[in-house]
PDB file of C-alpha atoms in Angstrom:
ATOM      1  CA  MET U   1      67.412  65.632 104.641  1.00  0.00           C
ATOM      2  CA  ASP U   2      70.460  66.277 102.450  1.00  0.00           C
ATOM      3  CA  ASP U   3      70.358  69.664 100.688  1.00  0.00           C
ATOM      4  CA  LYS U   4      71.541  67.988  97.473  1.00  0.00           C
ATOM      5  CA  MET U   5      68.217  66.118  97.401  1.00  0.00           C
ATOM      6  CA  ASN U   6      66.309  69.409  97.210  1.00  0.00           C
ATOM      7  CA  THR U   7      68.215  71.060  94.390  1.00  0.00           C
ATOM      8  CA  GLN U   8      69.437  70.475  90.876  1.00  0.00           C
ATOM      9  CA  GLU U   9      72.606  72.470  91.504  1.00  0.00           C
ATOM     10  CA  LYS U  10      75.798  70.450  91.119  1.00  0.00           C
ATOM     11  CA  THR U  11      79.232  70.313  92.720  1.00  0.00           C
ATOM     12  CA  ILE U  12      82.211  69.502  90.495  1.00  0.00           C
ATOM     13  CA  MET U  13      85.567  68.285  91.786  1.00  0.00           C
ATOM     14  CA  PHE U  14      88.854  68.218  89.919  1.00  0.00           C
ATOM     15  CA  THR U  15      91.467  65.499  89.798  1.00  0.00           C
ATOM     16  CA  GLY U  16      94.439  65.221  87.509  1.00  0.00           C
ATOM     17  CA  HIS U  17      98.118  64.722  87.024  1.00  0.00           C
ATOM     18  CA  ARG U  18     100.858  66.750  88.639  1.00  0.00           C
ATOM     19  CA  SER U  19     102.799  68.997  86.256  1.00  0.00           C
ATOM     20  CA  GLN U  20     105.736  66.612  85.880  1.00  0.00           C
ATOM     21  CA  ASN U  21     103.365  63.937  84.542  1.00  0.00           C
ATOM     22  CA  LEU U  22     101.694  66.139  81.932  1.00  0.00           C
ATOM     23  CA  PRO U  23     102.880  66.155  78.285  1.00  0.00           C
ATOM     24  CA  PHE U  24     103.932  69.812  78.609  1.00  0.00           C
ATOM     25  CA  GLY U  25     105.506  69.411  82.060  1.00  0.00           C
ATOM     26  CA  PHE U  26     105.817  72.685  83.920  1.00  0.00           C
ATOM     27  CA  ASP U  27     105.610  74.793  80.727  1.00  0.00           C
ATOM     28  CA  GLU U  28     102.110  76.223  80.920  1.00  0.00           C
ATOM     29  CA  SER U  29     102.811  78.496  77.943  1.00  0.00           C
ATOM     30  CA  ASN U  30     103.129  75.355  75.761  1.00  0.00           C
ATOM     31  CA  ILE U  31     100.432  75.126  73.068  1.00  0.00           C
ATOM     32  CA  LYS U  32      99.278  71.743  74.467  1.00  0.00           C
ATOM     33  CA  CYS U  33      98.712  73.307  77.881  1.00  0.00           C
ATOM     34  CA  LEU U  34      96.920  76.327  76.412  1.00  0.00           C
ATOM     35  CA  LYS U  35      94.617  74.012  74.427  1.00  0.00           C
ATOM     36  CA  LEU U  36      93.916  71.901  77.527  1.00  0.00           C
ATOM     37  CA  LYS U  37      93.093  75.023  79.554  1.00  0.00           C
ATOM     38  CA  GLN U  38      90.664  76.139  76.834  1.00  0.00           C
ATOM     39  CA  ILE U  39      89.000  72.694  76.758  1.00  0.00           C
ATOM     40  CA  ILE U  40      88.619  72.765  80.549  1.00  0.00           C
ATOM     41  CA  LYS U  41      87.221  76.307  80.490  1.00  0.00           C
ATOM     42  CA  THR U  42      84.710  75.424  77.751  1.00  0.00           C
ATOM     43  CA  GLN U  43      83.632  72.297  79.638  1.00  0.00           C
ATOM     44  CA  LEU U  44      83.200  74.257  82.868  1.00  0.00           C
ATOM     45  CA  CYS U  45      81.043  76.857  81.086  1.00  0.00           C
ATOM     46  CA  ASP U  46      78.875  74.025  79.742  1.00  0.00           C
ATOM     47  CA  LEU U  47      78.591  72.500  83.219  1.00  0.00           C
ATOM     48  CA  ILE U  48      77.615  75.864  84.708  1.00  0.00           C
ATOM     49  CA  GLU U  49      75.056  76.621  82.006  1.00  0.00           C
ATOM     50  CA  LYS U  50      73.611  73.162  81.298  1.00  0.00           C
ATOM     51  CA  GLU U  51      74.163  71.143  84.499  1.00  0.00           C
ATOM     52  CA  GLU U  52      73.651  73.989  86.997  1.00  0.00           C
ATOM     53  CA  ALA U  53      77.154  73.512  88.387  1.00  0.00           C
ATOM     54  CA  ILE U  54      77.681  76.120  91.065  1.00  0.00           C
ATOM     55  CA  HIS U  55      80.363  74.739  93.394  1.00  0.00           C
ATOM     56  CA  PHE U  56      83.838  73.538  92.459  1.00  0.00           C
ATOM     57  CA  ILE U  57      86.400  71.719  94.612  1.00  0.00           C
ATOM     58  CA  SER U  58      90.151  71.727  93.958  1.00  0.00           C
ATOM     59  CA  GLY U  59      92.668  69.600  95.854  1.00  0.00           C
ATOM     60  CA  MET U  60      95.263  72.355  95.346  1.00  0.00           C
ATOM     61  CA  ALA U  61      98.132  70.159  94.122  1.00  0.00           C
ATOM     62  CA  ILE U  62     100.641  71.456  91.578  1.00  0.00           C
ATOM     63  CA  GLY U  63      99.370  70.717  88.086  1.00  0.00           C
ATOM     64  CA  ILE U  64      95.740  70.212  87.121  1.00  0.00           C
ATOM     65  CA  ASP U  65      94.369  71.164  90.555  1.00  0.00           C
ATOM     66  CA  LEU U  66      95.906  74.641  90.501  1.00  0.00           C
ATOM     67  CA  ILE U  67      95.108  75.123  86.803  1.00  0.00           C
ATOM     68  CA  CYS U  68      91.428  74.266  87.330  1.00  0.00           C
ATOM     69  CA  ALA U  69      91.165  76.439  90.448  1.00  0.00           C
ATOM     70  CA  GLU U  70      92.566  79.402  88.511  1.00  0.00           C
ATOM     71  CA  ILE U  71      90.077  78.809  85.693  1.00  0.00           C
ATOM     72  CA  VAL U  72      87.193  78.770  88.185  1.00  0.00           C
ATOM     73  CA  LEU U  73      88.404  82.054  89.690  1.00  0.00           C
ATOM     74  CA  GLU U  74      88.538  83.519  86.175  1.00  0.00           C
ATOM     75  CA  LEU U  75      85.004  82.257  85.446  1.00  0.00           C
ATOM     76  CA  LYS U  76      83.693  83.829  88.674  1.00  0.00           C
ATOM     77  CA  LYS U  77      84.033  87.201  86.907  1.00  0.00           C
ATOM     78  CA  GLU U  78      81.400  86.053  84.399  1.00  0.00           C
ATOM     79  CA  TYR U  79      79.405  83.713  86.665  1.00  0.00           C
ATOM     80  CA  SER U  80      79.269  85.503  90.006  1.00  0.00           C
ATOM     81  CA  HIS U  81      77.056  82.804  91.573  1.00  0.00           C
ATOM     82  CA  ILE U  82      79.692  80.036  91.413  1.00  0.00           C
ATOM     83  CA  SER U  83      82.022  79.180  94.280  1.00  0.00           C
ATOM     84  CA  LEU U  84      85.426  77.577  94.721  1.00  0.00           C
ATOM     85  CA  GLU U  85      86.397  75.350  97.621  1.00  0.00           C
ATOM     86  CA  CYS U  86      90.015  74.441  98.295  1.00  0.00           C
ATOM     87  CA  ALA U  87      90.336  70.966  99.821  1.00  0.00           C
ATOM     88  CA  ILE U  88      93.706  71.007 101.549  1.00  0.00           C
ATOM     89  CA  PRO U  89      95.104  67.592 102.549  1.00  0.00           C
ATOM     90  CA  CYS U  90      97.372  69.033 105.259  1.00  0.00           C
ATOM     91  CA  GLU U  91      98.533  72.456 106.384  1.00  0.00           C
ATOM     92  CA  SER U  92     102.075  71.829 105.116  1.00  0.00           C
ATOM     93  CA  GLN U  93     100.977  71.030 101.531  1.00  0.00           C
ATOM     94  CA  PRO U  94     102.955  73.851  99.840  1.00  0.00           C
ATOM     95  CA  ASP U  95     105.951  73.926 102.208  1.00  0.00           C
ATOM     96  CA  LYS U  96     108.462  72.331  99.803  1.00  0.00           C
ATOM     97  CA  TRP U  97     107.203  74.073  96.642  1.00  0.00           C
ATOM     98  CA  ASN U  98     109.126  76.763  94.793  1.00  0.00           C
ATOM     99  CA  GLU U  99     108.130  80.389  95.278  1.00  0.00           C
ATOM    100  CA  THR U 100     106.116  80.626  92.041  1.00  0.00           C
ATOM    101  CA  PHE U 101     103.841  77.732  92.990  1.00  0.00           C
ATOM    102  CA  LYS U 102     103.523  78.997  96.561  1.00  0.00           C
ATOM    103  CA  GLN U 103     102.374  82.383  95.245  1.00  0.00           C
ATOM    104  CA  ARG U 104      99.771  80.740  93.015  1.00  0.00           C
ATOM    105  CA  TYR U 105      98.604  78.521  95.895  1.00  0.00           C
ATOM    106  CA  TYR U 106      98.193  81.397  98.350  1.00  0.00           C
ATOM    107  CA  TYR U 107      96.540  83.619  95.744  1.00  0.00           C
ATOM    108  CA  ILE U 108      93.917  80.904  95.111  1.00  0.00           C
ATOM    109  CA  LEU U 109      93.420  80.375  98.866  1.00  0.00           C
ATOM    110  CA  ASN U 110      92.929  84.103  99.319  1.00  0.00           C
ATOM    111  CA  GLU U 111      90.335  84.280  96.510  1.00  0.00           C
ATOM    112  CA  CYS U 112      88.411  81.053  97.159  1.00  0.00           C
ATOM    113  CA  ASP U 113      85.042  80.894  98.906  1.00  0.00           C
ATOM    114  CA  LYS U 114      85.780  78.014 101.275  1.00  0.00           C
ATOM    115  CA  LYS U 115      88.894  76.335 102.681  1.00  0.00           C
ATOM    116  CA  THR U 116      88.656  72.791 103.999  1.00  0.00           C
ATOM    117  CA  VAL U 117      91.816  71.588 105.758  1.00  0.00           C
ATOM    118  CA  LEU U 118      91.555  67.845 106.292  1.00  0.00           C
ATOM    119  CA  GLN U 119      94.395  67.452 108.776  1.00  0.00           C
ATOM    120  CA  LYS U 120      97.227  69.399 110.346  1.00  0.00           C
ATOM    121  CA  GLU U 121     100.244  67.201 109.590  1.00  0.00           C
ATOM    122  CA  TYR U 122     101.265  65.296 106.464  1.00  0.00           C
ATOM    123  CA  THR U 123     100.701  61.528 106.557  1.00  0.00           C
ATOM    124  CA  ASN U 124     101.107  58.886 103.858  1.00  0.00           C
ATOM    125  CA  ASP U 125      97.355  58.758 103.318  1.00  0.00           C
ATOM    126  CA  CYS U 126      96.423  62.442 103.556  1.00  0.00           C
ATOM    127  CA  MET U 127      96.153  62.846  99.749  1.00  0.00           C
ATOM    128  CA  HIS U 128      93.805  59.839  99.574  1.00  0.00           C
ATOM    129  CA  LYS U 129      91.710  61.281 102.408  1.00  0.00           C
ATOM    130  CA  ARG U 130      91.495  64.566 100.510  1.00  0.00           C
ATOM    131  CA  ASN U 131      90.476  62.787  97.291  1.00  0.00           C
ATOM    132  CA  LYS U 132      87.783  60.781  99.109  1.00  0.00           C
ATOM    133  CA  TYR U 133      86.472  63.971 100.710  1.00  0.00           C
ATOM    134  CA  MET U 134      86.211  65.635  97.293  1.00  0.00           C
ATOM    135  CA  VAL U 135      84.427  62.679  95.670  1.00  0.00           C
ATOM    136  CA  ASP U 136      82.089  62.260  98.655  1.00  0.00           C
ATOM    137  CA  ASN U 137      81.113  65.940  98.420  1.00  0.00           C
ATOM    138  CA  SER U 138      80.653  66.208  94.651  1.00  0.00           C
ATOM    139  CA  ASP U 139      78.219  65.171  91.957  1.00  0.00           C
ATOM    140  CA  ILE U 140      80.607  65.209  88.999  1.00  0.00           C
ATOM    141  CA  VAL U 141      84.311  64.363  88.796  1.00  0.00           C
ATOM    142  CA  MET U 142      86.363  66.139  86.135  1.00  0.00           C
ATOM    143  CA  ALA U 143      89.553  64.128  85.614  1.00  0.00           C
ATOM    144  CA  VAL U 144      92.518  65.105  83.466  1.00  0.00           C
ATOM    145  CA  TRP U 145      93.989  61.635  83.296  1.00  0.00           C
ATOM    146  CA  ASN U 146      95.892  59.475  80.817  1.00  0.00           C
ATOM    147  CA  GLY U 147      94.566  56.183  82.208  1.00  0.00           C
ATOM    148  CA  THR U 148      97.673  55.222  84.178  1.00  0.00           C
ATOM    149  CA  LYS U 149      97.699  53.855  87.717  1.00  0.00           C
ATOM    150  CA  SER U 150      98.076  56.956  89.888  1.00  0.00           C
ATOM    151  CA  GLY U 151      96.374  59.039  92.534  1.00  0.00           C
ATOM    152  CA  THR U 152      94.098  60.323  89.791  1.00  0.00           C
ATOM    153  CA  GLY U 153      93.327  56.745  88.745  1.00  0.00           C
ATOM    154  CA  TYR U 154      92.511  55.834  92.349  1.00  0.00           C
ATOM    155  CA  THR U 155      90.192  58.835  92.584  1.00  0.00           C
ATOM    156  CA  VAL U 156      88.396  57.931  89.348  1.00  0.00           C
ATOM    157  CA  GLU U 157      87.913  54.341  90.566  1.00  0.00           C
ATOM    158  CA  TYR U 158      86.573  55.554  93.907  1.00  0.00           C
ATOM    159  CA  ALA U 159      84.193  57.937  92.081  1.00  0.00           C
ATOM    160  CA  LYS U 160      82.912  55.029  89.960  1.00  0.00           C
ATOM    161  CA  LYS U 161      82.201  53.017  93.119  1.00  0.00           C
ATOM    162  CA  LYS U 162      80.310  56.007  94.526  1.00  0.00           C
ATOM    163  CA  GLY U 163      78.248  56.362  91.335  1.00  0.00           C
ATOM    164  CA  ARG U 164      79.542  59.793  90.393  1.00  0.00           C
ATOM    165  CA  LYS U 165      79.356  61.131  86.850  1.00  0.00           C
ATOM    166  CA  ILE U 166      82.941  61.201  85.531  1.00  0.00           C
ATOM    167  CA  LEU U 167      84.325  63.361  82.726  1.00  0.00           C
ATOM    168  CA  VAL U 168      87.800  62.269  81.613  1.00  0.00           C
ATOM    169  CA  PHE U 169      90.131  64.335  79.466  1.00  0.00           C
ATOM    170  CA  ASN U 170      93.368  62.732  78.286  1.00  0.00           C
ATOM    171  CA  PRO U 171      96.068  65.405  78.468  1.00  0.00           C
TER     172      PRO U 171
END
């Protein structure tokens, strides 16, 4: 029998736009980004306290994925019972990133509770496989999405088909 059937505890996955598609771009010191981070943090606290959310899954892409993973790591100081899983589409995910993003990526990997590498090499569908894995292994999808056709949009549609609870925040 599936463990999820025996417990009320929830798993939350994150999906959202890459930095270049966010209103503040790569400038995470922008007031819009700071407000979004606070909204996400407040929502996560509510999910932990009211929905018994204990496990969080990040796809580790630049943008919302890294931001949410960092917020979960910050919240672990207050909620020691929560865990972070990094769902990595392929081993080479960060290879072409700049040094700042690589440092953030490897810091999160070092601090997370579980690493799930879905495949060794990059393929055209490895991001979709990662997104499906995250939806299939979660109860709630937290999407930072402006409604456009995108990988995030695909993930939200897949989550709807799977009957997942979906929380959407327009950046």
